[in-house]
Short mmCIF file of C-alpha atoms in Angstrom, two decimals:
data_model
loop_
_atom_site.label_atom_id
_atom_site.label_comp_id
_atom_site.label_asym_id
_atom_site.label_seq_id
_atom_site.Cartn_x
_atom_site.Cartn_y
_atom_site.Cartn_z
CA MET G 1 -13.87 3.80 5.03
CA PRO G 2 -17.65 4.57 5.93
CA THR G 3 -18.88 3.14 2.37
CA ALA G 4 -16.46 0.75 2.27
CA GLU G 5 -17.83 -0.45 5.87
CA GLU G 6 -21.64 -0.73 4.64
CA ILE G 7 -20.69 -2.14 1.76
CA LEU G 8 -18.76 -5.36 3.15
CA GLU G 9 -21.51 -5.63 5.83
CA LYS G 10 -23.97 -5.89 2.83
CA ILE G 11 -21.41 -8.45 1.18
CA ARG G 12 -21.75 -10.50 4.70
CA ALA G 13 -24.81 -10.62 4.65
CA LEU G 14 -25.83 -12.25 1.50
CA PRO G 15 -26.79 -15.54 2.46
CA GLU G 16 -24.25 -17.52 -0.46
CA VAL G 17 -21.75 -15.71 1.76
CA GLN G 18 -19.43 -17.87 3.95
CA SER G 19 -16.99 -14.79 4.84
CA ALA G 20 -15.80 -11.56 3.72
CA GLU G 21 -12.79 -8.96 4.69
CA PHE G 22 -11.01 -5.66 3.07
CA GLY G 23 -8.05 -6.73 0.64
CA GLY G 24 -5.18 -3.97 -0.80
CA SER G 25 -4.35 -0.54 1.12
CA LEU G 26 -7.39 -0.71 3.30
CA ARG G 27 -6.61 -4.03 4.93
CA ARG G 28 -3.42 -2.39 5.61
CA MET G 29 -4.92 0.54 6.81
CA GLN G 30 -2.77 3.08 4.89
CA GLU G 31 -3.33 6.38 5.04
CA THR G 32 -3.98 6.96 1.59
CA VAL G 33 -6.38 4.69 -0.96
CA GLY G 34 -6.75 4.35 -4.34
CA ASP G 35 -9.59 1.51 -4.35
CA LEU G 36 -11.35 -0.93 -2.06
CA ASP G 37 -10.66 -4.19 -2.41
CA PHE G 38 -13.86 -6.77 -1.20
CA ILE G 39 -12.07 -10.23 -0.74
CA VAL G 40 -15.67 -13.17 -0.76
CA PHE G 41 -15.72 -16.66 0.84
CA SER G 42 -18.15 -18.21 -1.09
CA ASP G 43 -18.80 -21.60 -3.06
CA GLU G 44 -21.60 -19.51 -5.36
CA PRO G 45 -19.63 -16.90 -6.82
CA THR G 46 -21.83 -16.36 -9.86
CA LYS G 47 -24.82 -15.71 -7.33
CA VAL G 48 -22.53 -13.18 -4.93
CA ILE G 49 -21.36 -11.18 -8.23
CA ASN G 50 -24.76 -10.48 -9.50
CA LYS G 51 -26.26 -9.59 -6.28
CA PHE G 52 -23.25 -7.65 -5.33
CA LEU G 53 -23.64 -5.21 -9.14
CA LYS G 54 -27.31 -4.98 -7.75
CA PHE G 55 -25.86 -2.49 -4.86
CA SER G 56 -27.33 0.90 -4.38
CA GLU G 57 -23.54 2.17 -3.98
CA ILE G 58 -21.91 1.02 -7.44
CA LYS G 59 -22.60 3.57 -10.02
CA SER G 60 -21.37 2.02 -13.27
CA ILE G 61 -19.49 -1.69 -13.80
CA HIS G 62 -15.92 -1.73 -15.51
CA SER G 63 -16.39 -5.50 -15.51
CA GLN G 64 -17.45 -8.48 -14.19
CA GLY G 65 -16.37 -12.22 -14.65
CA GLU G 66 -17.31 -15.55 -13.12
CA HIS G 67 -15.33 -15.09 -9.92
CA ARG G 68 -14.56 -10.88 -9.90
CA ALA G 69 -16.01 -7.33 -10.87
CA LEU G 70 -14.67 -4.17 -11.13
CA VAL G 71 -17.35 -1.30 -10.34
CA ARG G 72 -16.94 2.51 -10.19
CA LEU G 73 -19.14 3.73 -6.72
CA ASN G 74 -20.86 6.64 -6.44
CA ILE G 75 -18.26 8.25 -4.15
CA ASP G 76 -16.03 8.29 -7.45
CA THR G 77 -13.55 5.30 -6.23
CA ASP G 78 -13.18 2.21 -8.02
CA ALA G 79 -13.91 -1.39 -6.02
CA ASP G 80 -12.78 -4.52 -6.76
CA MET G 81 -14.52 -7.39 -5.73
CA SER G 82 -13.19 -11.31 -5.81
CA VAL G 83 -14.93 -14.49 -5.35
CA VAL G 84 -13.12 -17.14 -3.91
CA SER G 85 -13.52 -20.71 -2.27
CA PRO G 86 -13.61 -20.69 1.69
CA GLU G 87 -10.57 -23.43 1.31
CA SER G 88 -8.24 -20.89 0.39
CA LEU G 89 -9.12 -17.90 2.58
CA GLY G 90 -5.83 -18.11 4.51
CA SER G 91 -3.92 -17.96 1.04
CA ALA G 92 -6.24 -15.35 -0.38
CA LEU G 93 -6.24 -12.49 1.81
CA ILE G 94 -2.56 -12.67 2.66
CA ALA G 95 -2.24 -12.43 -1.37
CA TRP G 96 -5.21 -9.87 -1.39
CA ALA G 97 -3.29 -7.68 1.46
CA GLY G 98 -0.27 -7.22 -0.20
CA ASN G 99 1.44 -5.30 -0.35
CA LYS G 100 3.37 -6.42 -3.46
CA GLN G 101 6.97 -6.63 -2.07
CA HIS G 102 5.65 -8.07 1.10
CA ASN G 103 3.92 -11.08 -1.07
CA ILE G 104 7.09 -11.18 -3.36
CA ALA G 105 9.15 -12.03 -0.26
CA LEU G 106 6.73 -14.52 0.58
CA ARG G 107 6.68 -16.16 -2.19
CA THR G 108 10.50 -16.41 -3.32
CA LEU G 109 10.66 -18.21 0.50
CA ALA G 110 8.47 -20.54 -0.43
CA GLU G 111 10.30 -21.07 -3.89
CA LYS G 112 13.91 -21.32 -1.57
CA LYS G 113 11.72 -24.43 0.18
CA GLY G 114 10.88 -25.80 -3.39
CA TRP G 115 7.44 -25.14 -2.69
CA LEU G 116 4.83 -22.60 -4.42
CA LEU G 117 2.55 -20.10 -2.88
CA ASN G 118 -0.84 -18.54 -4.78
CA ASP G 119 -3.77 -17.32 -3.79
CA TYR G 120 -4.97 -20.94 -3.91
CA GLY G 121 -2.53 -21.89 -1.49
CA LEU G 122 0.87 -23.20 -0.37
CA TRP G 123 1.70 -25.97 -2.57
CA HIS G 124 4.35 -29.20 -2.93
CA ASP G 125 4.05 -30.06 -6.67
CA LYS G 126 0.28 -30.81 -6.87
CA LYS G 127 0.07 -31.45 -2.57
CA LEU G 128 -1.71 -28.35 -0.53
CA LEU G 129 0.40 -27.73 2.58
CA ALA G 130 -1.88 -24.91 3.63
CA SER G 131 -4.24 -22.71 2.68
CA LYS G 132 -7.07 -22.40 4.90
CA THR G 133 -5.95 -19.22 7.54
CA GLU G 134 -3.36 -16.77 6.87
CA GLU G 135 -1.69 -18.01 10.31
CA GLU G 136 -1.32 -21.93 9.00
CA VAL G 137 0.39 -20.41 5.74
CA TYR G 138 3.00 -18.30 7.83
CA LYS G 139 3.24 -21.57 9.99
CA LYS G 140 4.31 -23.55 7.52
CA LEU G 141 6.83 -21.05 5.79
CA GLY G 142 8.46 -21.17 9.56
CA MET G 143 6.51 -17.51 10.41
CA ASP G 144 4.97 -16.14 13.07
CA TRP G 145 1.51 -14.15 11.76
CA ILE G 146 2.00 -10.88 10.46
CA PRO G 147 0.17 -8.37 11.50
CA PRO G 148 -1.81 -6.57 8.04
CA GLU G 149 -0.43 -2.87 8.39
CA ILE G 150 3.31 -3.81 8.60
CA ARG G 151 3.29 -5.88 5.39
CA ASN G 152 5.54 -3.70 3.58
CA ASN G 153 8.52 -5.54 3.36
CA THR G 154 10.40 -3.60 5.26
CA GLY G 155 12.04 -6.22 7.66
CA GLU G 156 8.62 -8.07 9.00
CA ILE G 157 10.00 -11.55 7.02
CA GLU G 158 12.66 -11.11 9.14
CA ALA G 159 11.36 -10.32 12.58
CA SER G 160 8.80 -12.99 12.13
CA LEU G 161 11.28 -15.70 10.69
CA ALA G 162 13.13 -14.97 14.09
CA ASN G 163 10.21 -14.23 16.38
CA LYS G 164 10.71 -10.94 17.10
CA LEU G 165 7.58 -8.88 15.81
CA PRO G 166 6.34 -6.04 17.91
CA GLN G 167 3.38 -6.69 19.54
CA LEU G 168 1.65 -3.69 18.21
CA VAL G 169 -0.46 -1.26 20.33
CA GLY G 170 -3.99 -2.42 19.74
CA TYR G 171 -7.48 -0.76 18.52
CA ASP G 172 -9.18 -1.20 22.17
CA ASP G 173 -5.68 -0.07 24.23
CA ILE G 174 -6.31 3.80 24.06
CA ARG G 175 -7.81 4.94 27.45
CA GLY G 176 -8.35 8.43 26.86
CA ASP G 177 -8.07 11.30 24.21
CA LEU G 178 -5.45 14.17 25.00
CA GLN G 179 -6.26 16.75 22.26
CA ILE G 180 -10.09 17.89 21.89
CA GLN G 181 -10.76 21.14 21.49
CA THR G 182 -14.48 23.22 22.39
CA ASN G 183 -16.81 25.30 21.50
CA TRP G 184 -14.56 28.04 23.63
CA THR G 185 -12.46 28.22 20.52
CA ASP G 186 -13.22 26.64 17.15
CA GLY G 187 -15.07 23.51 18.12
CA LYS G 188 -18.23 22.50 17.76
CA ASN G 189 -19.64 21.19 21.05
CA SER G 190 -19.35 22.34 24.62
CA ILE G 191 -16.82 20.38 27.19
CA GLU G 192 -20.06 18.67 28.82
CA GLU G 193 -21.25 17.45 25.50
CA MET G 194 -17.54 16.04 24.39
CA ALA G 195 -17.02 14.84 27.83
CA ARG G 196 -20.33 12.48 27.99
CA ALA G 197 -19.47 11.55 24.36
CA ALA G 198 -16.02 10.22 25.35
CA MET G 199 -17.53 8.62 28.53
CA GLU G 200 -20.23 6.61 26.52
CA LEU G 201 -16.94 5.57 24.29
CA GLY G 202 -15.39 4.34 27.29
CA HIS G 203 -12.54 6.49 27.57
CA GLU G 204 -11.20 6.88 31.30
CA TYR G 205 -10.20 10.40 30.43
CA ILE G 206 -9.89 13.42 28.20
CA LEU G 207 -7.64 16.63 27.75
CA ILE G 208 -9.22 19.74 26.68
CA THR G 209 -7.13 21.64 24.55
CA ASP G 210 -8.55 24.69 23.39
CA HIS G 211 -6.22 27.09 21.24
CA THR G 212 -4.79 30.14 22.36
CA LYS G 213 -4.37 33.89 21.85
CA SER G 214 -2.38 34.15 18.79
CA LEU G 215 -4.97 32.02 16.50
CA ALA G 216 -6.71 34.64 15.88
CA MET G 217 -8.71 32.85 13.71
CA THR G 218 -9.67 30.19 16.13
CA GLY G 219 -11.09 32.43 18.82
CA GLY G 220 -7.77 31.43 20.91
CA SER G 221 -7.56 32.19 24.78
CA ASP G 222 -5.62 34.72 26.88
CA GLU G 223 -4.57 33.80 29.87
CA LYS G 224 -7.25 35.12 31.62
CA ARG G 225 -9.97 32.84 29.56
CA LEU G 226 -7.77 29.64 29.40
CA ILE G 227 -8.18 30.19 33.97
CA GLU G 228 -11.79 30.49 33.51
CA GLN G 229 -11.83 27.55 31.61
CA MET G 230 -9.97 25.60 34.32
CA THR G 231 -12.92 26.88 36.39
CA GLU G 232 -15.59 25.79 34.64
CA ILE G 233 -14.14 22.15 33.86
CA ASP G 234 -13.79 21.99 37.81
CA LYS G 235 -17.99 22.83 37.75
CA ILE G 236 -18.49 20.38 34.61
CA GLN G 237 -16.35 17.75 36.70
CA LYS G 238 -18.67 17.37 39.25
CA LYS G 239 -21.47 16.42 37.41
CA PHE G 240 -19.34 13.19 36.15
CA SER G 241 -17.62 10.60 38.21
CA ASP G 242 -16.70 7.64 35.23
CA ILE G 243 -14.71 10.53 33.27
CA LYS G 244 -11.49 12.71 34.44
CA ILE G 245 -11.88 15.85 32.47
CA LEU G 246 -8.23 17.18 32.32
CA LYS G 247 -7.46 20.92 31.75
CA GLY G 248 -5.12 21.55 28.84
CA ALA G 249 -4.16 23.82 26.13
CA GLU G 250 -2.99 23.67 21.89
CA VAL G 251 -0.74 26.42 22.91
CA ASN G 252 0.77 28.30 19.88
CA ILE G 253 4.53 28.35 18.98
CA MET G 254 6.04 31.56 18.02
CA PRO G 255 8.38 31.76 15.02
CA ASP G 256 11.41 32.07 17.83
CA GLY G 257 10.25 28.73 19.97
CA THR G 258 8.56 30.89 22.83
CA LEU G 259 5.01 30.39 23.41
CA ASP G 260 2.06 32.34 23.63
CA ILE G 261 1.07 32.06 27.21
CA ASP G 262 2.79 32.81 30.20
CA ASP G 263 4.48 29.68 31.96
CA GLU G 264 2.60 31.13 35.20
CA THR G 265 -0.58 29.88 33.52
CA LEU G 266 1.10 27.07 31.90
CA ALA G 267 1.88 25.95 35.01
CA LYS G 268 -1.38 25.33 36.33
CA LEU G 269 -2.44 23.07 33.67
CA ASP G 270 -2.72 19.36 33.76
CA VAL G 271 -1.02 18.61 30.52
CA VAL G 272 0.00 21.16 27.96
CA GLY G 273 -0.05 20.32 24.61
CA ALA G 274 2.45 22.81 21.93
CA ALA G 275 2.29 23.57 18.34
CA VAL G 276 2.99 25.15 15.45
CA HIS G 277 0.32 27.14 13.29
CA SER G 278 2.07 29.84 11.15
CA ARG G 279 5.73 30.41 8.78
CA PHE G 280 5.33 27.03 7.70
CA ASN G 281 8.10 27.89 5.15
CA MET G 282 10.72 28.68 7.66
CA SER G 283 14.28 27.00 7.15
CA GLU G 284 15.02 23.49 8.19
CA LYS G 285 17.27 24.94 11.08
CA ASP G 286 15.38 27.96 12.15
CA MET G 287 11.90 25.31 12.62
CA THR G 288 14.41 23.05 14.07
CA GLU G 289 15.27 25.70 16.73
CA ARG G 290 11.79 27.26 17.08
CA ILE G 291 10.52 23.63 18.03
CA LYS G 292 13.42 22.34 20.13
CA ARG G 293 13.09 25.70 21.94
CA ALA G 294 9.08 24.68 22.86
CA MET G 295 10.36 21.00 24.21
CA GLU G 296 13.06 23.04 26.03
CA ASN G 297 9.92 24.58 27.81
CA PRO G 298 9.74 22.70 31.32
CA ASN G 299 5.91 23.37 30.98
CA VAL G 300 5.23 21.72 27.47
CA ASP G 301 4.33 17.90 28.08
CA ILE G 302 3.19 16.94 24.03
CA ILE G 303 4.01 18.39 20.77
CA PHE G 304 0.64 18.57 18.72
CA HIS G 305 0.70 17.01 15.20
CA PRO G 306 4.82 17.53 15.21
CA THR G 307 5.66 17.88 11.18
CA GLY G 308 2.56 20.00 10.27
CA ARG G 309 1.33 18.25 7.03
CA LEU G 310 -2.04 17.97 5.63
CA ILE G 311 -2.57 14.86 3.63
CA GLN G 312 -2.58 16.05 0.00
CA ARG G 313 -2.94 19.60 0.45
CA ARG G 314 0.05 20.97 2.67
CA GLU G 315 3.39 19.29 2.97
CA ALA G 316 5.53 18.75 6.31
CA TYR G 317 7.34 21.84 7.24
CA LYS G 318 11.01 21.30 6.87
CA VAL G 319 12.53 20.14 10.11
CA ASP G 320 15.51 18.04 11.25
CA ILE G 321 13.29 14.66 12.65
CA ASP G 322 16.47 13.28 14.37
CA GLU G 323 17.37 16.65 16.01
CA LEU G 324 13.83 16.50 17.52
CA PHE G 325 13.55 13.42 17.99
CA LYS G 326 17.25 13.61 20.27
CA THR G 327 15.84 17.04 22.27
CA ALA G 328 12.34 14.91 22.92
CA LYS G 329 14.47 12.32 24.43
CA LYS G 330 16.40 14.13 26.55
CA THR G 331 13.70 16.84 27.18
CA LYS G 332 11.14 13.80 27.75
CA THR G 333 8.62 15.59 25.58
CA VAL G 334 6.03 13.30 24.14
CA LEU G 335 5.27 13.28 20.45
CA GLU G 336 1.72 13.37 18.97
CA ILE G 337 0.48 10.81 16.64
CA ASP G 338 -2.61 12.90 15.63
CA ALA G 339 -5.24 10.62 14.11
CA PHE G 340 -7.44 13.67 12.09
CA PRO G 341 -7.66 11.82 8.38
CA ASP G 342 -5.78 15.12 7.28
CA ARG G 343 -3.15 15.22 9.62
CA LEU G 344 -2.31 11.83 10.71
CA ASP G 345 0.91 13.19 12.27
CA LEU G 346 3.54 11.54 12.73
CA LYS G 347 3.64 9.67 9.78
CA ASP G 348 4.94 5.81 10.39
CA GLU G 349 7.86 5.67 8.98
CA TYR G 350 8.66 8.45 12.02
CA ILE G 351 7.09 6.68 14.42
CA ARG G 352 9.41 3.78 13.64
CA LYS G 353 12.40 6.03 13.83
CA ALA G 354 10.61 7.53 17.44
CA VAL G 355 9.89 3.64 19.13
CA GLU G 356 13.56 2.95 17.67
CA MET G 357 14.77 6.05 19.83
CA GLY G 358 12.63 5.56 22.85
CA VAL G 359 10.73 8.41 22.60
CA LYS G 360 7.34 8.26 23.58
CA LEU G 361 4.07 8.60 21.72
CA SER G 362 0.23 9.55 22.28
CA ILE G 363 -2.54 8.78 20.02
CA ASP G 364 -5.35 11.55 19.65
CA THR G 365 -7.63 12.92 17.61
CA ASP G 366 -7.85 16.14 17.64
CA ALA G 367 -11.34 16.62 17.66
CA HIS G 368 -13.18 19.42 16.87
CA ALA G 369 -16.89 18.28 17.23
CA ILE G 370 -18.45 14.88 19.04
CA GLU G 371 -18.60 12.98 15.61
CA HIS G 372 -14.85 13.45 15.49
CA PHE G 373 -14.24 10.93 18.19
CA LYS G 374 -14.57 8.08 15.59
CA PHE G 375 -11.00 9.03 14.07
CA LEU G 376 -9.24 7.25 16.94
CA ARG G 377 -8.67 4.33 14.87
CA TYR G 378 -6.75 6.04 12.23
CA GLY G 379 -4.51 6.88 15.14
CA VAL G 380 -3.81 3.67 15.88
CA ALA G 381 -3.30 2.26 12.74
CA GLN G 382 -0.94 4.53 12.10
CA ALA G 383 0.84 3.95 14.96
CA ARG G 384 0.76 0.06 14.13
CA ARG G 385 2.35 0.48 10.78
CA GLY G 386 5.25 2.53 12.43
CA TRP G 387 5.83 -0.86 14.56
CA ALA G 388 4.53 0.83 17.93
CA GLU G 389 4.00 -0.92 21.19
CA LYS G 390 1.26 -0.36 23.79
CA THR G 391 4.28 0.44 26.24
CA ASP G 392 5.26 3.35 23.12
CA ILE G 393 2.05 5.20 23.82
CA ILE G 394 1.71 7.25 27.08
CA ASN G 395 -2.57 7.27 26.29
#
């Protein structure tokens, strides 16, 4: 994403370019991206292509044509750039955003009306019906504009035709971050540094959630140290009037579902998060019971990274998601959408199921350093792909 954004800004700065956007999986904010797609609107495609091919981010050129170039970037990812007439902006963005199944469904819808939808517009014979904006094309098809994150042909076409699309949570809607580690355990920055950085981002509150004692490799806190940290937070809070520093912990869920901090201490915290950090190979039945027992503890407010996956590195542990969601609903336990790029846990299909079941969610960065706060948007994207609205997200 950082490389893609740098390239997009350089493309937009070219005098021949009217506008430029991401296409493909990056525009849909998918959790993994195979390559980068840039769609550029200009009446001078040759000049744009020639200038693009001189960008310092480009390692080698696979192919180039009058309207398109395919290159290899220095980050060992391919990038595809297509230059299109500004008149076709809307139809081209739809075509290039995908996904394939969504586009096929749209084209089938157009065909049923006797029309043709392609990259250059929506047509009736040779008459152009719509092309300039995505909204115009969707409207002509009798639809509301569909946010790119949910263009997966999983019911969004039908919802759009019936004016029943969700009002997805927005990237600026999050008011505070509810999972933050500091240098009290395995974080890089102090409580004060994290609070100051969050305040500068406009957060109204943060929750300090350092690890607890059974996670020895992080130097997790025991009850005594948690009490000391609460006192420290009170002292630091006096320096800040524009942000609330909430006291919390990322409490370890033991294999039998008990917690590694006593209830008396947990009751003193503002918000308690609990998470599985060990014995990932338990049976589905035992893992489900383990997490259910933790949720049934009245002190537990949120289950952090509920399925334990690390994308492309560790599979989610076996757990009965339906049973987990039923228990969360009954105990009013919040489930986290962990925005850290390695996690993005819950995944989108589970978020959608949670939303349908009325289970509340939080979006948190799991920040271990100031620079991790920027990950928040990936959690919001994950929530949007799961059809979550603002009212589904507690923060």
